[in-house]
mmCIF file of C-alpha atoms in Angstrom:
data_model
loop_
_atom_site.group_PDB
_atom_site.id
_atom_site.type_symbol
_atom_site.label_atom_id
_atom_site.label_comp_id
_atom_site.label_asym_id
_atom_site.label_seq_id
_atom_site.Cartn_x
_atom_site.Cartn_y
_atom_site.Cartn_z
ATOM 1 C CA UNK A 1 -0.069 -0.038 0.089
ATOM 2 C CA UNK A 2 1.445 3.418 -0.900
ATOM 3 C CA UNK A 3 2.008 5.965 1.560
ATOM 4 C CA UNK A 4 -0.497 8.494 -0.097
ATOM 5 C CA UNK A 5 -3.077 5.927 0.235
ATOM 6 C CA UNK A 6 -2.449 4.923 3.360
ATOM 7 C CA UNK A 7 -2.489 8.488 4.977
ATOM 8 C CA UNK A 8 -5.719 9.161 2.820
ATOM 9 C CA UNK A 9 -7.607 6.268 4.301
ATOM 10 C CA UNK A 10 -6.334 7.137 7.968
ATOM 11 C CA UNK A 11 -7.614 10.745 7.186
ATOM 12 C CA UNK A 12 -11.001 9.604 5.740
ATOM 13 C CA UNK A 13 -11.540 7.024 8.537
ATOM 14 C CA UNK A 14 -10.761 9.656 11.426
ATOM 15 C CA UNK A 15 -12.952 12.354 9.525
ATOM 16 C CA UNK A 16 -15.893 9.888 9.220
ATOM 17 C CA UNK A 17 -15.786 9.288 13.033
ATOM 18 C CA UNK A 18 -15.516 13.017 13.532
ATOM 19 C CA UNK A 19 -18.354 13.628 11.312
ATOM 20 C CA UNK A 20 -20.480 10.993 13.003
ATOM 21 C CA UNK A 21 -19.636 12.044 16.542
ATOM 22 C CA UNK A 22 -19.935 15.971 15.691
ATOM 23 C CA UNK A 23 -23.377 15.425 13.903
ATOM 24 C CA UNK A 24 -24.756 13.739 16.935
ATOM 25 C CA UNK A 25 -23.168 16.306 19.318
ATOM 26 C CA UNK A 26 -24.249 19.328 17.005
ATOM 27 C CA UNK A 27 -27.830 17.946 16.825
ATOM 28 C CA UNK A 28 -28.236 17.758 20.537
ATOM 29 C CA UNK A 29 -26.679 21.108 21.081
ATOM 30 C CA UNK A 30 -28.748 22.880 18.651
ATOM 31 C CA UNK A 31 -31.824 21.087 19.905
ATOM 32 C CA UNK A 32 -30.901 22.463 23.566
ATOM 33 C CA UNK A 33 -30.428 25.847 22.193
ATOM 34 C CA UNK A 34 -33.642 26.054 20.278
ATOM 35 C CA UNK A 35 -35.665 24.376 23.123
ATOM 36 C CA UNK A 36 -34.232 27.565 25.335
ATOM 37 C CA UNK A 37 -35.421 29.778 22.525
ATOM 38 C CA UNK A 38 -38.836 28.182 22.497
ATOM 39 C CA UNK A 39 -39.120 28.348 26.231
ATOM 40 C CA UNK A 40 -38.172 32.079 26.216
ATOM 41 C CA UNK A 41 -41.050 32.633 23.747
ATOM 42 C CA UNK A 42 -43.538 30.935 25.772
ATOM 43 C CA UNK A 43 -42.774 33.092 28.724
ATOM 44 C CA UNK A 44 -43.042 36.102 26.470
ATOM 45 C CA UNK A 45 -46.498 34.875 25.386
ATOM 46 C CA UNK A 46 -47.342 34.424 28.952
ATOM 47 C CA UNK A 47 -46.549 38.029 29.713
ATOM 48 C CA UNK A 48 -48.403 39.166 26.370
ATOM 49 C CA UNK A 49 -51.511 37.084 27.476
ATOM 50 C CA UNK A 50 -51.506 38.645 31.036
ATOM 51 C CA UNK A 51 -50.959 42.168 29.440
ATOM 52 C CA UNK A 52 -53.983 41.617 27.017
ATOM 53 C CA UNK A 53 -56.142 40.672 29.873
ATOM 54 C CA UNK A 54 -58.286 43.704 31.363
ATOM 55 C CA UNK A 55 -61.118 43.594 33.856
ATOM 56 C CA UNK A 56 -63.980 44.292 31.324
ATOM 57 C CA UNK A 57 -62.637 41.291 29.024
ATOM 58 C CA UNK A 58 -63.938 37.781 29.325
ATOM 59 C CA UNK A 59 -60.946 35.591 29.557
ATOM 60 C CA UNK A 60 -62.275 32.956 27.541
ATOM 61 C CA UNK A 61 -62.268 35.439 24.446
ATOM 62 C CA UNK A 62 -58.610 34.881 24.587
ATOM 63 C CA UNK A 63 -58.666 31.203 23.877
ATOM 64 C CA UNK A 64 -57.812 29.938 20.455
ATOM 65 C CA UNK A 65 -56.253 26.768 19.032
ATOM 66 C CA UNK A 66 -52.851 27.210 20.835
ATOM 67 C CA UNK A 67 -54.344 28.686 24.034
ATOM 68 C CA UNK A 68 -56.632 26.499 26.299
ATOM 69 C CA UNK A 69 -58.257 28.259 29.380
ATOM 70 C CA UNK A 70 -59.981 26.358 32.072
ATOM 71 C CA UNK A 71 -61.189 27.011 35.871
ATOM 72 C CA UNK A 72 -58.708 25.789 38.457
ATOM 73 C CA UNK A 73 -58.859 25.885 42.195
ATOM 74 C CA UNK A 74 -54.929 25.575 42.725
ATOM 75 C CA UNK A 75 -52.229 28.001 42.203
ATOM 76 C CA UNK A 76 -49.262 26.773 40.404
ATOM 77 C CA UNK A 77 -46.020 28.414 39.331
ATOM 78 C CA UNK A 78 -45.474 28.438 35.447
ATOM 79 C CA UNK A 79 -44.133 24.995 33.971
ATOM 80 C CA UNK A 80 -42.707 24.422 30.652
ATOM 81 C CA UNK A 81 -43.279 20.898 29.282
ATOM 82 C CA UNK A 82 -43.594 18.860 26.040
ATOM 83 C CA UNK A 83 -46.921 17.623 24.936
ATOM 84 C CA UNK A 84 -48.417 15.673 21.915
ATOM 85 C CA UNK A 85 -51.473 16.573 19.944
ATOM 86 C CA UNK A 86 -53.208 14.855 17.028
ATOM 87 C CA UNK A 87 -53.633 16.824 13.913
ATOM 88 C CA UNK A 88 -55.045 15.232 10.846
ATOM 89 C CA UNK A 89 -54.257 11.889 11.915
ATOM 90 C CA UNK A 90 -50.790 12.732 12.790
ATOM 91 C CA UNK A 91 -48.967 13.128 16.059
ATOM 92 C CA UNK A 92 -47.599 16.525 16.431
ATOM 93 C CA UNK A 93 -44.975 17.613 19.028
ATOM 94 C CA UNK A 94 -45.555 20.814 20.945
ATOM 95 C CA UNK A 95 -44.031 22.755 23.770
ATOM 96 C CA UNK A 96 -46.269 24.441 26.413
ATOM 97 C CA UNK A 97 -46.354 26.658 29.318
ATOM 98 C CA UNK A 98 -48.884 26.044 32.064
ATOM 99 C CA UNK A 99 -49.698 28.733 34.617
ATOM 100 C CA UNK A 100 -52.481 29.794 36.697
ATOM 101 C CA UNK A 101 -54.178 33.499 36.342
ATOM 102 C CA UNK A 102 -56.762 35.188 38.767
ATOM 103 C CA UNK A 103 -59.366 36.883 36.906
ATOM 104 C CA UNK A 104 -62.515 38.616 38.368
ATOM 105 C CA UNK A 105 -61.932 36.819 41.496
ATOM 106 C CA UNK A 106 -61.567 33.285 39.830
ATOM 107 C CA UNK A 107 -58.403 31.264 39.196
ATOM 108 C CA UNK A 108 -57.848 30.089 35.587
ATOM 109 C CA UNK A 109 -55.461 27.442 34.282
ATOM 110 C CA UNK A 110 -53.745 28.690 31.273
ATOM 111 C CA UNK A 111 -51.789 26.316 28.596
ATOM 112 C CA UNK A 112 -50.272 28.065 25.745
ATOM 113 C CA UNK A 113 -48.751 25.786 23.131
ATOM 114 C CA UNK A 114 -45.933 26.618 20.508
ATOM 115 C CA UNK A 115 -45.458 23.836 17.783
ATOM 116 C CA UNK A 116 -42.079 22.312 17.355
ATOM 117 C CA UNK A 117 -42.198 21.204 13.981
ATOM 118 C CA UNK A 118 -40.598 24.268 12.526
ATOM 119 C CA UNK A 119 -38.121 24.048 15.242
ATOM 120 C CA UNK A 120 -37.185 20.385 14.337
ATOM 121 C CA UNK A 121 -37.027 21.407 10.742
ATOM 122 C CA UNK A 122 -34.881 24.135 11.640
ATOM 123 C CA UNK A 123 -32.442 21.852 13.617
ATOM 124 C CA UNK A 124 -32.130 19.494 10.886
ATOM 125 C CA UNK A 125 -31.326 22.169 8.454
ATOM 126 C CA UNK A 126 -28.763 23.808 10.730
ATOM 127 C CA UNK A 127 -27.179 20.433 11.388
ATOM 128 C CA UNK A 128 -27.183 19.444 7.828
ATOM 129 C CA UNK A 129 -25.361 22.766 6.596
ATOM 130 C CA UNK A 130 -22.847 22.536 9.244
ATOM 131 C CA UNK A 131 -22.014 19.062 8.369
ATOM 132 C CA UNK A 132 -21.941 20.176 4.639
ATOM 133 C CA UNK A 133 -19.753 22.723 5.147
ATOM 134 C CA UNK A 134 -17.444 20.535 7.505
ATOM 135 C CA UNK A 135 -17.260 17.622 4.655
ATOM 136 C CA UNK A 136 -16.595 20.441 2.319
ATOM 137 C CA UNK A 137 -13.767 21.620 4.480
ATOM 138 C CA UNK A 138 -12.290 18.439 5.302
ATOM 139 C CA UNK A 139 -12.467 17.302 1.464
ATOM 140 C CA UNK A 140 -10.485 20.527 0.533
ATOM 141 C CA UNK A 141 -7.856 19.683 3.394
ATOM 142 C CA UNK A 142 -7.801 16.003 2.149
ATOM 143 C CA UNK A 143 -6.871 16.851 -1.373
ATOM 144 C CA UNK A 144 -4.695 19.832 -0.640
ATOM 145 C CA UNK A 145 -2.830 17.211 1.763
ATOM 146 C CA UNK A 146 -2.580 14.435 -0.829
ATOM 147 C CA UNK A 147 -1.271 17.109 -3.387
ATOM 148 C CA UNK A 148 1.234 18.366 -0.728
ATOM 149 C CA UNK A 149 2.398 14.775 -0.092
ATOM 150 C CA UNK A 150 2.852 13.731 -3.669
ATOM 151 C CA UNK A 151 4.948 16.796 -4.250
ATOM 152 C CA UNK A 152 6.848 15.886 -1.407
ATOM 153 C CA UNK A 153 7.371 12.346 -2.437
ATOM 154 C CA UNK A 154 8.280 13.377 -6.227
ATOM 155 C CA UNK A 155 11.755 13.398 -5.024
ATOM 156 C CA UNK A 156 11.433 10.179 -3.208
ATOM 157 C CA UNK A 157 10.163 8.446 -6.305
ATOM 158 C CA UNK A 158 13.095 9.901 -8.549
ATOM 159 C CA UNK A 159 15.539 8.627 -5.567
ATOM 160 C CA UNK A 160 13.856 5.075 -5.894
ATOM 161 C CA UNK A 161 13.966 5.080 -9.657
ATOM 162 C CA UNK A 162 17.876 5.941 -9.732
ATOM 163 C CA UNK A 163 18.308 3.039 -7.047
ATOM 164 C CA UNK A 164 16.379 0.615 -9.181
ATOM 165 C CA UNK A 165 18.660 1.623 -12.394
ATOM 166 C CA UNK A 166 21.728 1.552 -10.414
ATOM 167 C CA UNK A 167 24.287 -0.845 -12.115
ATOM 168 C CA UNK A 168 26.190 -2.674 -9.504
ATOM 169 C CA UNK A 169 28.235 -4.081 -12.214
ATOM 170 C CA UNK A 170 29.587 -0.693 -13.092
ATOM 171 C CA UNK A 171 28.970 1.372 -9.882
ATOM 172 C CA UNK A 172 28.973 5.068 -9.969
ATOM 173 C CA UNK A 173 28.260 7.816 -7.565
ATOM 174 C CA UNK A 174 24.766 8.706 -7.630
ATOM 175 C CA UNK A 175 23.669 12.469 -7.124
ATOM 176 C CA UNK A 176 20.284 13.322 -5.855
ATOM 177 C CA UNK A 177 17.969 16.453 -5.922
ATOM 178 C CA UNK A 178 17.550 18.394 -2.750
ATOM 179 C CA UNK A 179 14.228 18.869 -1.230
ATOM 180 C CA UNK A 180 12.360 21.139 1.325
ATOM 181 C CA UNK A 181 12.135 18.096 3.646
ATOM 182 C CA UNK A 182 14.724 17.412 5.919
ATOM 183 C CA UNK A 183 14.099 13.706 6.225
ATOM 184 C CA UNK A 184 14.292 13.034 2.491
ATOM 185 C CA UNK A 185 17.579 15.234 2.499
ATOM 186 C CA UNK A 186 19.112 13.003 5.097
ATOM 187 C CA UNK A 187 17.969 9.780 3.108
ATOM 188 C CA UNK A 188 19.572 11.076 -0.263
ATOM 189 C CA UNK A 189 22.725 12.223 1.647
ATOM 190 C CA UNK A 190 22.980 8.510 3.080
ATOM 191 C CA UNK A 191 22.484 6.945 -0.497
ATOM 192 C CA UNK A 192 25.178 9.390 -1.868
ATOM 193 C CA UNK A 193 27.540 8.160 0.797
ATOM 194 C CA UNK A 194 26.667 4.585 0.242
ATOM 195 C CA UNK A 195 27.093 4.707 -3.351
ATOM 196 C CA UNK A 196 30.290 6.379 -3.010
ATOM 197 C CA UNK A 197 31.508 3.594 -0.879
ATOM 198 C CA UNK A 198 30.245 0.870 -3.029
ATOM 199 C CA UNK A 199 31.982 2.528 -6.176
ATOM 200 C CA UNK A 200 35.310 2.760 -4.244
ATOM 201 C CA UNK A 201 34.946 -0.712 -2.813
ATOM 202 C CA UNK A 202 34.278 -2.041 -6.380
ATOM 203 C CA UNK A 203 37.307 -0.315 -7.828
ATOM 204 C CA UNK A 204 39.369 -1.730 -5.031
ATOM 205 C CA UNK A 205 37.964 -5.336 -5.375
ATOM 206 C CA UNK A 206 38.350 -5.075 -9.290
ATOM 207 C CA UNK A 207 42.061 -3.913 -8.849
ATOM 208 C CA UNK A 208 42.549 -6.789 -6.183
ATOM 209 C CA UNK A 209 41.037 -9.446 -8.522
ATOM 210 C CA UNK A 210 43.389 -8.477 -11.377
ATOM 211 C CA UNK A 211 46.275 -8.171 -9.224
ATOM 212 C CA UNK A 212 45.949 -11.699 -7.673
ATOM 213 C CA UNK A 213 45.236 -13.012 -11.319
ATOM 214 C CA UNK A 214 48.724 -11.534 -12.330
ATOM 215 C CA UNK A 215 50.628 -12.244 -9.242
ATOM 216 C CA UNK A 216 49.532 -15.986 -9.028
ATOM 217 C CA UNK A 217 49.708 -16.692 -12.725
ATOM 218 C CA UNK A 218 53.421 -15.424 -12.993
ATOM 219 C CA UNK A 219 54.917 -17.784 -10.570
ATOM 220 C CA UNK A 220 52.820 -20.685 -11.541
ATOM 221 C CA UNK A 221 54.121 -20.274 -14.918
ATOM 222 C CA UNK A 222 57.634 -19.876 -13.650
ATOM 223 C CA UNK A 223 57.111 -23.182 -11.663
ATOM 224 C CA UNK A 224 55.614 -25.021 -14.758
ATOM 225 C CA UNK A 225 58.616 -23.745 -16.794
ATOM 226 C CA UNK A 226 61.244 -24.730 -14.496
ATOM 227 C CA UNK A 227 59.639 -28.074 -13.921
ATOM 228 C CA UNK A 228 59.464 -28.969 -17.575
ATOM 229 C CA UNK A 229 63.197 -27.945 -17.749
ATOM 230 C CA UNK A 230 63.995 -30.320 -15.185
ATOM 231 C CA UNK A 231 62.094 -33.076 -17.085
ATOM 232 C CA UNK A 232 64.478 -32.526 -20.098
ATOM 233 C CA UNK A 233 67.419 -33.362 -17.961
ATOM 234 C CA UNK A 234 69.126 -36.681 -18.811
ATOM 235 C CA UNK A 235 70.452 -37.770 -15.257
ATOM 236 C CA UNK A 236 67.040 -37.725 -13.692
ATOM 237 C CA UNK A 237 66.038 -40.908 -11.730
ATOM 238 C CA UNK A 238 62.646 -42.549 -12.152
ATOM 239 C CA UNK A 239 61.053 -41.306 -9.001
ATOM 240 C CA UNK A 240 62.453 -37.902 -9.382
ATOM 241 C CA UNK A 241 60.555 -37.792 -12.899
ATOM 242 C CA UNK A 242 57.385 -38.930 -11.168
ATOM 243 C CA UNK A 243 57.506 -36.111 -8.643
ATOM 244 C CA UNK A 244 58.123 -33.466 -11.381
ATOM 245 C CA UNK A 245 55.440 -34.755 -13.385
ATOM 246 C CA UNK A 246 53.184 -34.547 -10.145
ATOM 247 C CA UNK A 247 54.534 -30.818 -9.562
ATOM 248 C CA UNK A 248 53.470 -29.977 -13.211
ATOM 249 C CA UNK A 249 50.138 -31.572 -12.844
ATOM 250 C CA UNK A 250 49.334 -29.758 -9.737
ATOM 251 C CA UNK A 251 50.617 -26.436 -10.976
ATOM 252 C CA UNK A 252 48.529 -26.738 -14.240
ATOM 253 C CA UNK A 253 45.540 -27.611 -11.809
ATOM 254 C CA UNK A 254 46.439 -24.764 -9.515
ATOM 255 C CA UNK A 255 46.394 -22.397 -12.560
ATOM 256 C CA UNK A 256 43.056 -23.550 -13.795
ATOM 257 C CA UNK A 257 41.382 -23.159 -10.460
ATOM 258 C CA UNK A 258 42.785 -19.780 -10.138
ATOM 259 C CA UNK A 259 41.229 -18.828 -13.429
ATOM 260 C CA UNK A 260 37.993 -20.324 -12.674
ATOM 261 C CA UNK A 261 37.780 -18.469 -9.413
ATOM 262 C CA UNK A 262 38.725 -15.326 -10.998
ATOM 263 C CA UNK A 263 35.980 -15.699 -13.689
ATOM 264 C CA UNK A 264 33.446 -16.628 -10.726
ATOM 265 C CA UNK A 265 34.498 -13.394 -9.140
ATOM 266 C CA UNK A 266 34.081 -11.233 -12.160
ATOM 267 C CA UNK A 267 30.528 -12.780 -12.935
ATOM 268 C CA UNK A 268 29.646 -11.768 -9.447
ATOM 269 C CA UNK A 269 31.060 -8.210 -9.966
ATOM 270 C CA UNK A 270 28.852 -8.319 -13.146
ATOM 271 C CA UNK A 271 32.139 -7.223 -15.148
ATOM 272 C CA UNK A 272 30.386 -8.978 -18.596
ATOM 273 C CA UNK A 273 27.590 -6.394 -19.268
ATOM 274 C CA UNK A 274 27.846 -6.431 -23.046
ATOM 275 C CA UNK A 275 25.424 -8.836 -24.605
ATOM 276 C CA UNK A 276 24.879 -10.137 -28.418
ATOM 277 C CA UNK A 277 22.508 -12.333 -30.218
ATOM 278 C CA UNK A 278 23.781 -15.922 -30.939
ATOM 279 C CA UNK A 279 22.588 -18.839 -32.794
ATOM 280 C CA UNK A 280 22.108 -21.694 -30.309
ATOM 281 C CA UNK A 281 22.705 -24.411 -33.103
ATOM 282 C CA UNK A 282 25.943 -22.592 -34.136
ATOM 283 C CA UNK A 283 27.439 -22.182 -30.871
ATOM 284 C CA UNK A 284 26.443 -26.207 -29.832
ATOM 285 C CA UNK A 285 28.036 -27.389 -33.082
ATOM 286 C CA UNK A 286 31.360 -25.118 -32.414
ATOM 287 C CA UNK A 287 31.493 -26.900 -29.077
ATOM 288 C CA UNK A 288 30.955 -30.127 -30.475
ATOM 289 C CA UNK A 289 33.806 -29.935 -33.012
ATOM 290 C CA UNK A 290 35.975 -28.497 -30.229
ATOM 291 C CA UNK A 291 35.593 -31.979 -28.385
ATOM 292 C CA UNK A 292 35.352 -34.075 -31.416
ATOM 293 C CA UNK A 293 38.453 -36.095 -30.513
ATOM 294 C CA UNK A 294 37.333 -36.827 -27.111
ATOM 295 C CA UNK A 295 33.700 -37.741 -28.745
ATOM 296 C CA UNK A 296 35.358 -40.202 -31.030
ATOM 297 C CA UNK A 297 37.620 -41.598 -28.505
ATOM 298 C CA UNK A 298 34.750 -42.409 -26.278
ATOM 299 C CA UNK A 299 32.797 -43.629 -29.416
ATOM 300 C CA UNK A 300 29.893 -41.209 -28.305
ATOM 301 C CA UNK A 301 26.902 -40.549 -30.590
ATOM 302 C CA UNK A 302 25.670 -36.744 -30.582
ATOM 303 C CA UNK A 303 22.043 -35.948 -31.660
ATOM 304 C CA UNK A 304 21.137 -32.306 -31.964
ATOM 305 C CA UNK A 305 17.554 -31.072 -32.718
ATOM 306 C CA UNK A 306 17.737 -27.348 -32.787
ATOM 307 C CA UNK A 307 16.138 -24.985 -35.209
ATOM 308 C CA UNK A 308 18.384 -22.955 -37.191
ATOM 309 C CA UNK A 309 16.643 -19.374 -36.059
ATOM 310 C CA UNK A 310 16.826 -20.297 -32.513
ATOM 311 C CA UNK A 311 18.769 -17.515 -30.946
ATOM 312 C CA UNK A 312 19.743 -16.300 -27.318
ATOM 313 C CA UNK A 313 21.086 -12.992 -26.054
ATOM 314 C CA UNK A 314 24.094 -13.347 -23.975
ATOM 315 C CA UNK A 315 27.500 -11.853 -23.248
ATOM 316 C CA UNK A 316 29.898 -13.731 -25.873
ATOM 317 C CA UNK A 317 32.531 -15.010 -23.358
ATOM 318 C CA UNK A 318 29.881 -16.423 -20.752
ATOM 319 C CA UNK A 319 27.830 -18.033 -23.501
ATOM 320 C CA UNK A 320 31.010 -19.579 -24.850
ATOM 321 C CA UNK A 321 32.170 -20.628 -21.349
ATOM 322 C CA UNK A 322 28.459 -21.779 -20.334
ATOM 323 C CA UNK A 323 28.182 -24.208 -23.361
ATOM 324 C CA UNK A 324 31.964 -25.496 -23.279
ATOM 325 C CA UNK A 325 31.350 -26.624 -19.523
ATOM 326 C CA UNK A 326 27.875 -28.242 -20.403
ATOM 327 C CA UNK A 327 29.254 -30.097 -23.447
ATOM 328 C CA UNK A 328 32.424 -30.998 -21.549
ATOM 329 C CA UNK A 329 30.241 -32.385 -18.694
ATOM 330 C CA UNK A 330 28.157 -34.311 -20.742
ATOM 331 C CA UNK A 331 31.169 -36.088 -22.309
ATOM 332 C CA UNK A 332 33.254 -36.415 -19.142
ATOM 333 C CA UNK A 333 30.540 -38.144 -17.330
ATOM 334 C CA UNK A 334 29.282 -40.336 -20.171
ATOM 335 C CA UNK A 335 30.045 -44.103 -20.817
ATOM 336 C CA UNK A 336 32.061 -45.544 -23.721
ATOM 337 C CA UNK A 337 29.376 -45.846 -26.770
ATOM 338 C CA UNK A 338 26.966 -43.593 -24.937
ATOM 339 C CA UNK A 339 24.683 -40.835 -26.298
ATOM 340 C CA UNK A 340 24.399 -37.243 -25.989
ATOM 341 C CA UNK A 341 20.892 -35.789 -26.907
ATOM 342 C CA UNK A 342 20.552 -31.827 -27.468
ATOM 343 C CA UNK A 343 17.307 -30.263 -28.251
ATOM 344 C CA UNK A 344 15.587 -26.768 -27.869
ATOM 345 C CA UNK A 345 11.853 -26.214 -27.906
ATOM 346 C CA UNK A 346 9.893 -23.464 -26.359
ATOM 347 C CA UNK A 347 12.754 -21.396 -25.096
ATOM 348 C CA UNK A 348 13.898 -24.623 -23.296
ATOM 349 C CA UNK A 349 17.377 -26.093 -24.083
ATOM 350 C CA UNK A 350 17.958 -29.955 -22.790
ATOM 351 C CA UNK A 351 21.159 -31.576 -22.698
ATOM 352 C CA UNK A 352 20.834 -35.289 -21.950
ATOM 353 C CA UNK A 353 23.814 -37.894 -21.807
ATOM 354 C CA UNK A 354 23.951 -41.337 -20.679
ATOM 355 C CA UNK A 355 26.146 -42.438 -17.870
ATOM 356 C CA UNK A 356 26.339 -43.650 -14.298
ATOM 357 C CA UNK A 357 24.453 -41.865 -11.582
ATOM 358 C CA UNK A 358 26.904 -39.349 -9.780
ATOM 359 C CA UNK A 359 28.141 -40.287 -6.363
ATOM 360 C CA UNK A 360 27.961 -36.566 -5.189
ATOM 361 C CA UNK A 361 27.471 -35.205 -1.553
ATOM 362 C CA UNK A 362 25.706 -32.005 -1.847
ATOM 363 C CA UNK A 363 24.389 -29.712 -4.257
ATOM 364 C CA UNK A 364 25.937 -30.463 -7.820
ATOM 365 C CA UNK A 365 26.020 -26.703 -8.562
ATOM 366 C CA UNK A 366 28.072 -25.726 -5.410
ATOM 367 C CA UNK A 367 31.793 -25.000 -5.787
ATOM 368 C CA UNK A 368 34.225 -27.857 -5.204
ATOM 369 C CA UNK A 369 31.422 -30.489 -5.220
ATOM 370 C CA UNK A 370 32.855 -33.279 -7.271
ATOM 371 C CA UNK A 371 32.076 -36.836 -8.181
ATOM 372 C CA UNK A 372 34.287 -39.636 -8.253
ATOM 373 C CA UNK A 373 36.176 -38.091 -11.290
ATOM 374 C CA UNK A 374 39.387 -36.756 -9.713
ATOM 375 C CA UNK A 375 40.244 -34.824 -12.839
ATOM 376 C CA UNK A 376 37.434 -32.579 -12.289
ATOM 377 C CA UNK A 377 38.077 -29.297 -10.632
ATOM 378 C CA UNK A 378 34.607 -29.156 -8.938
ATOM 379 C CA UNK A 379 33.895 -25.598 -10.254
ATOM 380 C CA UNK A 380 32.733 -25.992 -13.710
ATOM 381 C CA UNK A 381 28.910 -26.567 -12.836
ATOM 382 C CA UNK A 382 29.317 -23.697 -10.317
ATOM 383 C CA UNK A 383 30.476 -21.538 -13.216
ATOM 384 C CA UNK A 384 27.578 -22.698 -15.253
ATOM 385 C CA UNK A 385 24.986 -21.593 -12.454
ATOM 386 C CA UNK A 386 26.510 -18.300 -11.873
ATOM 387 C CA UNK A 387 26.305 -17.565 -15.839
ATOM 388 C CA UNK A 388 22.556 -18.744 -15.618
ATOM 389 C CA UNK A 389 21.800 -16.595 -12.559
ATOM 390 C CA UNK A 390 23.501 -13.553 -14.275
ATOM 391 C CA UNK A 391 21.352 -13.962 -17.261
ATOM 392 C CA UNK A 392 18.081 -15.015 -15.605
ATOM 393 C CA UNK A 393 18.322 -18.296 -16.794
ATOM 394 C CA UNK A 394 16.762 -21.215 -14.856
ATOM 395 C CA UNK A 395 18.829 -24.376 -14.757
ATOM 396 C CA UNK A 396 17.977 -27.506 -13.094
ATOM 397 C CA UNK A 397 19.532 -31.133 -13.123
ATOM 398 C CA UNK A 398 17.813 -34.442 -12.821
ATOM 399 C CA UNK A 399 18.893 -38.187 -13.154
ATOM 400 C CA UNK A 400 16.313 -40.561 -14.688
ATOM 401 C CA UNK A 401 18.795 -43.364 -16.097
ATOM 402 C CA UNK A 402 20.452 -40.700 -17.698
ATOM 403 C CA UNK A 403 21.814 -37.080 -16.873
ATOM 404 C CA UNK A 404 19.491 -34.266 -17.922
ATOM 405 C CA UNK A 405 20.337 -30.523 -17.497
ATOM 406 C CA UNK A 406 17.561 -28.259 -18.563
ATOM 407 C CA UNK A 407 18.013 -24.552 -19.298
ATOM 408 C CA UNK A 408 14.738 -22.239 -19.180
ATOM 409 C CA UNK A 409 15.247 -19.071 -21.332
ATOM 410 C CA UNK A 410 11.939 -17.612 -20.654
ATOM 411 C CA UNK A 411 13.140 -15.022 -18.214
ATOM 412 C CA UNK A 412 16.300 -14.362 -19.904
ATOM 413 C CA UNK A 413 17.795 -10.708 -19.614
#
């Protein structure tokens, strides 16, 4: 729920409660005020009645439809009360004053009535008018408040937009607009400091990765070169040659691991931003040709069912690495005389190969998770998973009498 909607609903809810309670209070308050006014008028009518009464006038001549006169034996103080009369089959509410008056040595009970119909109608009109004025006022305040909040949040939404479009693969320092709201200025100031820190850390990490790559590869190359020179010596014993061979193999393995880890780091840092459109069939055929000697050595049959116009949009280097690792994996974990089936349909690429079930402890896409194949570095499928995540490609692995890798390009970015 948006902030403007939340504040608007809260404002409307509180206003509705205020209108309800305020209307009830106003109704009774106005009713009391007009009742007092009506009572004052009845007292005035009493005074007028007494003033109009003279000694030579028959008191009954002052009787009318709202004035009732009857003889009384008791003297009472003036009393104000409510009463009801039936007029034209309807109950009509009146307010009356009752008092006694002496005239020509006789006591008379006088009741003067005043209809409350007009008073009630006036009450409702006053209450309705005030409620309408109050509602109009609050609606004006509501829309002005909404407009003010939206104007205040304009910079906020611009800030959110800049953060959404922030490229962590190529981080830069973000600059934000200043506002009249101190809280938003404080927030944008923090984001500017954060982007500056991220940019600086990214540059340091990138430099560190490049330095590590250079510093490690150089001594590894020297070790491999010197070991190769020693192998060319004529006076080496058999056990010495075996040890040198182990050194060379270990050095080569270490160099490959170093390169793979550097690649993973670059993928995580989103260093491969450039993308191109590739023919899936073409890149698959290239990798099959690259491993043709290994495929022939294991007598593996390759079946490909991919349309010529099937394309993907990926970084060129990452696409090459992705399919190189998948094809190599399908060959290395295949049996002699086995089969590799590759087909593409409805934006889904599937690579299946015959082979025994892997003895793997843990997630096959985790780093350094290996099968019994000791030649494997345990990083290849981890690199595949990172590349897929980078391009929003969903990859899954199943084993149902054969190894099945499924790549879903539906959400490819």
